[in-house]
Coordinates of C-alpha atoms in Angstrom, one line a residue:
M1 CA -9.6 -8.2 -2.7
Q2 CA -9.1 -6.5 0.8
A3 CA -12.0 -5.1 0.8
V4 CA -14.4 -8.4 0.6
K5 CA -11.8 -10.4 3.2
W6 CA -12.3 -7.2 5.6
V7 CA -16.2 -7.3 5.2
R8 CA -16.6 -11.7 5.5
R9 CA -14.2 -11.4 8.3
M10 CA -16.0 -8.8 10.0
E11 CA -19.3 -10.3 9.4
K12 CA -18.7 -14.2 9.5
D13 CA -21.0 -14.3 12.6
N14 CA -23.7 -12.5 11.0
F15 CA -25.1 -14.8 8.6
L16 CA -23.4 -12.5 5.6
K17 CA -25.4 -12.8 2.0
V18 CA -22.7 -13.0 -0.6
I19 CA -24.4 -11.8 -3.8
D20 CA -23.2 -10.4 -7.9
Q21 CA -25.4 -8.5 -10.1
K22 CA -25.3 -11.4 -12.8
Q23 CA -27.0 -14.0 -10.6
P24 CA -30.6 -14.4 -11.9
D25 CA -32.3 -14.6 -8.3
F26 CA -30.0 -12.1 -6.6
L27 CA -33.4 -9.6 -6.0
K28 CA -35.0 -12.2 -3.6
T29 CA -31.6 -12.8 -1.9
V30 CA -31.3 -9.1 -1.6
E31 CA -35.2 -9.1 0.0
H32 CA -34.5 -11.8 2.2
A33 CA -31.5 -10.0 3.4
I34 CA -33.8 -7.3 4.3
I35 CA -36.2 -8.8 6.0
N36 CA -34.0 -10.6 8.1
G37 CA -31.6 -8.1 8.9
W38 CA -28.3 -10.0 7.1
P39 CA -25.3 -8.0 6.0
L40 CA -25.3 -8.4 2.4
L41 CA -21.9 -8.2 0.1
L42 CA -23.2 -7.2 -3.8
Q43 CA -19.5 -7.8 -5.1
D44 CA -18.2 -6.9 -8.6
V45 CA -19.8 -4.0 -9.4
L46 CA -18.7 -2.1 -12.4
E47 CA -19.3 1.7 -12.9
E48 CA -23.3 1.2 -12.2
I49 CA -25.3 -0.4 -9.9
D50 CA -28.5 -2.1 -10.9
P51 CA -31.2 0.7 -10.6
S52 CA -33.8 -2.2 -8.7
L53 CA -30.9 -1.5 -5.8
D54 CA -32.1 2.5 -5.9
A55 CA -34.2 2.3 -3.3
V56 CA -31.6 0.4 -1.0
V57 CA -29.2 2.1 -2.0
S58 CA -31.0 5.4 -1.5
K59 CA -32.3 3.9 2.0
A60 CA -35.7 5.0 0.7
I61 CA -37.9 3.7 3.9
V62 CA -41.2 4.7 4.7
R63 CA -43.1 3.9 8.3
K64 CA -46.6 2.5 8.3
G65 CA -48.6 1.5 11.5
G66 CA -45.2 1.6 13.2
R67 CA -43.0 -0.6 10.2
A68 CA -40.4 0.8 8.7
I69 CA -41.3 -0.4 5.0
I70 CA -39.2 -0.2 1.5
K71 CA -39.9 -1.0 -1.8
M72 CA -38.2 -3.3 -4.4
G73 CA -40.2 -3.1 -7.7
D74 CA -43.5 -4.0 -6.8
N75 CA -43.0 -5.1 -3.3
E76 CA -43.2 -3.6 -0.3
I77 CA -40.7 -5.3 2.4
E78 CA -40.2 -4.9 5.7
Y79 CA -36.8 -3.5 6.4
H80 CA -34.5 -4.6 9.5
K81 CA -32.8 -2.3 11.1
N82 CA -29.7 -4.4 11.5
F83 CA -29.6 -5.0 7.9
R84 CA -26.2 -3.1 6.0
M85 CA -24.9 -3.8 2.3
Y86 CA -21.6 -3.6 1.3
I87 CA -20.4 -2.9 -2.4
T88 CA -17.6 -3.5 -3.9
T89 CA -15.8 -3.4 -7.6
R90 CA -12.7 -4.9 -8.8
L91 CA -12.1 -1.9 -11.0
A92 CA -8.7 0.0 -10.1
N93 CA -10.1 3.9 -10.4
P94 CA -13.8 3.7 -11.1
H95 CA -15.8 7.0 -11.7
Y96 CA -18.9 6.9 -9.9
T97 CA -21.9 9.7 -10.5
P98 CA -22.3 12.2 -8.2
E99 CA -25.9 10.8 -7.3
T100 CA -24.4 7.9 -6.4
C101 CA -21.7 9.1 -4.5
V102 CA -24.1 11.5 -2.0
K103 CA -26.2 8.2 -1.4
V104 CA -22.9 6.0 -0.1
C105 CA -20.0 6.0 1.9
L106 CA -17.2 5.5 -0.7
L107 CA -13.7 4.0 1.0
N108 CA -10.9 2.9 -1.0
F109 CA -9.3 -0.4 -0.4
A110 CA -6.4 0.0 -2.4
V111 CA -3.3 -1.7 -0.9
K112 CA -0.7 1.0 -0.6
E113 CA 3.2 0.8 -0.1
Q114 CA 3.2 1.1 3.6
G115 CA -0.1 -0.6 4.5
L116 CA 1.1 -4.0 2.4
E117 CA 4.5 -3.4 4.5
E118 CA 2.5 -4.1 7.7
Q119 CA 0.4 -7.1 5.9
L120 CA 4.1 -8.5 5.6
L121 CA 5.1 -8.2 8.5
K122 CA 2.5 -9.6 10.5
I123 CA 3.2 -12.8 8.0
V124 CA 7.2 -13.0 8.5
I125 CA 6.6 -12.6 12.4
K126 CA 3.7 -15.3 12.5
C127 CA 6.3 -17.9 10.4
E128 CA 9.5 -16.7 12.2
H129 CA 8.0 -16.2 16.2
P130 CA 3.9 -17.1 16.1
E131 CA 4.2 -17.2 19.8
L132 CA 4.9 -13.4 19.5
E133 CA 2.1 -12.5 17.0
E134 CA -0.4 -14.2 18.9
K135 CA 1.1 -12.3 22.3
N136 CA 0.3 -9.2 20.1
E137 CA -3.3 -10.6 18.8
Q138 CA -4.3 -11.3 22.6
L139 CA -3.1 -7.9 24.1
I140 CA -5.3 -6.4 20.8
I141 CA -7.5 -7.7 22.2
S142 CA -7.6 -7.3 25.4
T143 CA -6.3 -3.4 25.4
A144 CA -10.1 -3.0 23.5
A145 CA -11.8 -5.0 26.0
N146 CA -10.3 -2.8 28.9
N147 CA -11.1 0.6 27.3
R148 CA -14.7 -0.7 26.1
E149 CA -15.1 -1.7 30.1
T150 CA -13.9 1.9 31.4
K151 CA -16.4 3.5 28.7
R152 CA -19.3 1.2 30.0
L153 CA -18.6 2.2 34.0
Q154 CA -18.4 5.8 32.9
D155 CA -21.5 6.0 30.9
E156 CA -23.1 4.1 34.6
V157 CA -22.2 6.2 36.5
L158 CA -22.7 9.5 34.5
T159 CA -26.2 7.9 33.6
L160 CA -27.2 7.1 37.7
L161 CA -25.8 10.9 38.5
A162 CA -28.4 12.3 35.7
N163 CA -31.5 10.2 37.0
S164 CA -30.7 10.5 40.8
T165 CA -33.2 12.4 42.8
G166 CA -32.5 13.9 46.2
D167 CA -29.7 13.2 48.1
L168 CA -26.5 11.7 46.5
L169 CA -25.3 9.9 49.9
D170 CA -28.8 8.2 50.0
N171 CA -28.5 6.1 47.0
Q172 CA -27.1 3.3 47.7
K173 CA -27.1 2.1 44.0
L174 CA -25.2 5.1 42.7
I175 CA -23.1 4.7 46.1
T176 CA -22.1 0.6 45.3
T177 CA -21.9 1.4 41.7
L178 CA -18.9 4.4 42.1
Q179 CA -17.0 2.2 44.4
T180 CA -17.4 -0.8 42.0
S181 CA -16.0 1.4 39.3
T182 CA -13.4 2.9 41.2
A183 CA -12.2 -0.6 42.0
T184 CA -12.4 -1.8 38.3
A185 CA -10.6 1.5 36.8
A186 CA -7.9 0.9 38.8
K187 CA -7.4 -2.9 37.8
I188 CA -7.6 -1.5 34.5
K189 CA -5.6 0.8 35.1
I190 CA -2.5 -1.2 35.7
E191 CA -3.7 -3.7 33.3
L192 CA -3.2 -0.9 30.7
E193 CA 0.2 0.2 32.0
E194 CA 1.3 -3.6 32.1
A195 CA -0.2 -4.0 28.6
E196 CA 1.5 -0.6 27.4
R197 CA 5.3 -1.7 28.3
T198 CA 4.7 -5.4 26.7
S199 CA 3.5 -4.0 23.3
I200 CA 6.8 -2.0 23.2
D201 CA 8.8 -5.2 24.1
I202 CA 6.5 -6.6 21.2
R203 CA 7.1 -3.4 19.1
N204 CA 11.0 -3.6 19.1
A205 CA 10.9 -7.1 18.0
R206 CA 8.7 -6.9 15.5
E207 CA 10.6 -4.4 13.9
Q208 CA 13.5 -6.1 13.8
F209 CA 12.5 -7.7 11.3
R210 CA 11.0 -5.2 9.3
P211 CA 13.2 -4.7 6.7
C212 CA 12.0 -8.2 5.3
A213 CA 8.2 -6.4 4.9
R214 CA 10.0 -3.8 3.3
R215 CA 11.9 -4.9 0.9
A216 CA 8.7 -7.6 0.1
S217 CA 6.0 -5.1 -0.2
L218 CA 8.6 -2.5 -2.4
L219 CA 8.9 -5.6 -4.8
F220 CA 5.2 -6.0 -5.0
F221 CA 4.9 -2.4 -6.1
V222 CA 7.6 -3.2 -8.6
L223 CA 5.8 -5.5 -10.5
A224 CA 2.3 -3.4 -10.1
D225 CA 4.4 -0.7 -12.1
F226 CA 4.3 -3.3 -15.0
G227 CA 1.0 -2.7 -15.4
A228 CA 1.6 0.7 -17.2
I229 CA 4.1 -0.9 -20.1
D230 CA 1.2 -3.9 -20.5
T231 CA -2.1 -4.0 -19.3
M232 CA -2.0 -7.6 -19.6
Y233 CA 0.9 -7.8 -16.9
Q234 CA -1.5 -8.2 -14.1
F235 CA 0.0 -9.5 -10.4
S236 CA -2.7 -11.0 -8.0
L237 CA -1.7 -9.8 -4.4
D238 CA -3.0 -13.4 -3.0
S239 CA -0.4 -15.3 -5.4
Y240 CA 2.2 -12.6 -4.1
I241 CA 1.7 -13.4 -0.2
H242 CA 1.9 -17.5 -0.8
L243 CA 5.2 -16.6 -2.6
F244 CA 6.3 -14.6 0.0
E245 CA 5.5 -17.1 2.4
N246 CA 7.6 -19.6 0.3
S247 CA 10.4 -17.9 0.4
I248 CA 10.3 -17.9 4.2
H249 CA 10.0 -21.1 4.8
R250 CA 12.4 -22.1 1.7
S251 CA 14.8 -19.5 2.9
A252 CA 15.2 -20.7 6.5
D253 CA 16.8 -24.0 5.1
K254 CA 19.9 -22.3 3.8
L255 CA 20.8 -20.8 6.8
G256 CA 24.6 -21.4 8.2
S257 CA 24.1 -19.6 11.4
T258 CA 21.1 -18.5 13.7
S259 CA 21.9 -14.7 13.8
L260 CA 19.2 -12.5 13.4
E261 CA 21.3 -10.3 10.6
E262 CA 22.1 -13.2 8.7
R263 CA 18.5 -14.6 8.5
I264 CA 17.0 -11.0 7.2
L265 CA 19.6 -10.9 4.4
T266 CA 19.1 -14.3 3.3
L267 CA 15.5 -13.9 3.5
N268 CA 15.6 -10.9 1.6
N269 CA 18.0 -12.3 -1.0
W270 CA 16.1 -15.5 -1.5
H271 CA 12.9 -13.2 -1.9
T272 CA 14.2 -10.8 -4.3
D273 CA 15.4 -14.1 -6.3
Q274 CA 12.3 -15.7 -6.5
V275 CA 10.3 -12.8 -7.6
Y276 CA 12.7 -12.1 -10.5
N277 CA 12.5 -15.9 -11.7
T278 CA 8.7 -15.8 -11.0
T279 CA 7.7 -13.3 -12.7
C280 CA 9.9 -13.7 -15.6
R281 CA 7.9 -16.4 -16.6
A282 CA 4.9 -14.5 -17.4
L283 CA 7.1 -11.7 -19.0
F284 CA 7.8 -11.3 -22.8
E285 CA 11.8 -11.4 -23.4
K286 CA 12.0 -7.7 -23.9
H287 CA 10.8 -6.7 -21.0
K288 CA 13.0 -9.0 -18.3
L289 CA 16.5 -6.7 -18.5
L290 CA 13.5 -3.5 -17.4
L291 CA 12.1 -5.7 -14.7
S292 CA 16.1 -6.5 -13.4
F293 CA 17.0 -2.6 -13.4
H294 CA 13.1 -1.6 -12.4
M295 CA 13.8 -3.6 -9.0
T296 CA 18.0 -2.9 -8.2
M297 CA 16.2 1.2 -8.8
R298 CA 13.9 0.6 -6.2
I299 CA 15.9 -1.1 -3.7
L300 CA 18.5 1.7 -4.1
M301 CA 16.2 4.2 -3.8
D302 CA 15.1 2.3 -0.9
R303 CA 18.5 2.6 0.7
K304 CA 18.9 6.1 -0.3
E305 CA 22.0 5.5 -2.4
I306 CA 20.0 7.1 -5.6
N307 CA 19.2 10.0 -6.0
N308 CA 15.4 10.4 -7.0
D309 CA 15.7 13.7 -9.2
E310 CA 18.3 12.2 -10.7
Y311 CA 16.6 8.6 -11.3
I312 CA 13.9 10.9 -12.8
F313 CA 15.8 12.5 -15.0
F314 CA 17.3 9.6 -16.5
M315 CA 13.9 7.8 -17.1
R316 CA 12.3 11.2 -18.6
G317 CA 15.1 13.6 -19.8
G318 CA 14.9 17.3 -19.7
Q319 CA 12.8 19.4 -21.8
I320 CA 12.7 23.4 -22.5
L321 CA 9.4 25.0 -22.8
D322 CA 10.9 28.7 -23.4
K323 CA 13.8 28.4 -25.6
Q324 CA 14.9 31.6 -26.5
G325 CA 16.8 32.6 -23.4
R326 CA 18.6 29.0 -23.5
A327 CA 22.3 29.4 -24.2
P328 CA 23.5 28.5 -27.4
N329 CA 24.6 25.3 -28.3
P330 CA 28.0 25.4 -28.6
C331 CA 29.2 22.5 -31.5
P332 CA 29.9 24.4 -34.5
Q333 CA 27.2 23.7 -37.3
S334 CA 30.0 22.3 -39.3
D335 CA 30.7 19.6 -36.7
P336 CA 27.3 18.9 -35.5
W337 CA 28.0 16.0 -33.2
L338 CA 25.8 17.6 -30.8
S339 CA 22.4 17.0 -31.3
E340 CA 20.3 20.4 -29.7
R341 CA 17.7 17.7 -28.2
A342 CA 20.9 16.9 -26.3
W343 CA 21.8 20.3 -25.7
D344 CA 18.4 20.8 -24.2
N345 CA 18.8 17.7 -22.0
I346 CA 22.2 19.3 -20.8
I347 CA 20.9 22.6 -19.7
E348 CA 18.4 21.0 -17.5
L349 CA 20.9 18.8 -16.3
E350 CA 22.6 21.9 -15.0
K351 CA 19.7 22.5 -12.4
L352 CA 20.2 19.0 -10.1
L353 CA 22.3 19.4 -7.5
N354 CA 25.4 17.1 -8.6
F355 CA 25.5 18.6 -12.0
H356 CA 26.4 22.1 -11.2
G357 CA 28.7 23.0 -14.0
I358 CA 28.1 20.9 -16.8
V359 CA 27.2 23.6 -18.7
A360 CA 30.2 25.5 -18.4
S361 CA 32.4 22.7 -19.1
F362 CA 30.6 22.0 -22.2
E363 CA 31.1 25.3 -23.6
Q364 CA 35.0 25.5 -21.8
N365 CA 36.0 21.7 -23.1
L366 CA 33.7 21.2 -25.9
G367 CA 36.7 19.3 -27.8
Q368 CA 37.4 17.1 -24.8
W369 CA 33.9 15.8 -24.5
R370 CA 33.8 15.5 -28.9
Q371 CA 36.3 13.1 -27.9
W372 CA 34.4 11.3 -25.1
F373 CA 31.3 11.1 -27.4
L374 CA 33.0 10.0 -30.7
S375 CA 35.3 7.0 -28.5
D376 CA 34.5 3.2 -29.3
V377 CA 33.3 2.4 -26.2
P378 CA 32.2 5.8 -24.1
E379 CA 30.8 3.7 -21.0
D380 CA 34.7 2.8 -20.4
A381 CA 36.4 5.9 -21.3
L382 CA 37.6 8.5 -18.8
L383 CA 34.7 11.7 -18.4
P384 CA 36.4 15.4 -19.1
T385 CA 38.0 17.5 -16.8
E386 CA 36.7 16.6 -13.1
W387 CA 33.8 14.6 -14.1
Q388 CA 35.2 11.5 -14.1
S389 CA 35.8 11.8 -10.1
K390 CA 32.7 13.4 -9.6
T391 CA 31.0 10.5 -10.9
A392 CA 33.4 7.6 -10.0
E393 CA 30.9 6.2 -7.4
N394 CA 27.7 6.6 -9.0
Y395 CA 27.2 4.3 -11.9
L396 CA 23.9 6.4 -12.5
Q397 CA 25.3 9.9 -12.7
R398 CA 27.7 8.2 -15.3
M399 CA 24.7 6.6 -17.3
I400 CA 23.0 9.7 -17.2
L401 CA 25.5 11.7 -19.1

């Protein structure tokens, strides 16, 4: 889980304690963490938090003799000011009561396509150009340190000015601090300007591999969509990242040249193939074709080769809620080859930009449309009137018809 990894990494030097509510002695661990000021990670919580933790979640702290006291069950223990508690859940869409929500700060760590793309970009750069990623991380750390130092100097000067009495020119400490601050600020400014130039070069170099990260991120969410087909289809992000790293290393052996364009193309093709083959091992046979179709459509949509409105229409069809003002079905009652549902879809299809005029075409050329509809292989037959040329280069539009 993204949240657990983040907490573990952030609190790794602070004696982080990790527990869950199923542990028989978890309350003892909570008490020790509160007394000693250790951070606490309570993971795998469902939609209800153990009532015994209500005082901790509510921060029901009282002062007794200058000490902060909190009551855990029948015990009163001292509350350390450095204590922090993190609570995580694996539920995709948890619903907590308003009483719980006002007591805690809720953060959504669910991975999004753009966020995953940035993570995968970091991985591919680390594998392809480790020195570049290391330089980028050092740059981020040094920039943050310089910004903190700048703020510290400003705060120090303001504090001295606020507490200064008498003539400022006689305050030697203030004058020395101002001189030191000015020299340090000038040095930091030069370093920040240099860091900005370096970051631009690093960013440009990293952006060259963004197509790989974007393709990998897109494919993960293709797999995530399969959870709507069958709840059994659940795919681990950690396993997917491991598969992506394998694709990076194994596709490098297939290169015939050292050009960047070929490297990106090879990696994208290899990883796409690996995602399909690996996923098919876990799918029912009837869903394998759907996987290849969904992968293809998402890749084409990413390339802007597929109209999103047309794709949605292809998947869902059209629906007319008010049929009173609807144009009548031109198909005669004696030969009802065009159903009312199909005619509803045609009327809704007219609303799409590339299908303007389709209703008039059916009304004016009904015989040609009937002949095409009744052909043995309509997918290979020529479409009536101008619709053959209009859809010649777009297979999705032909499938819609």
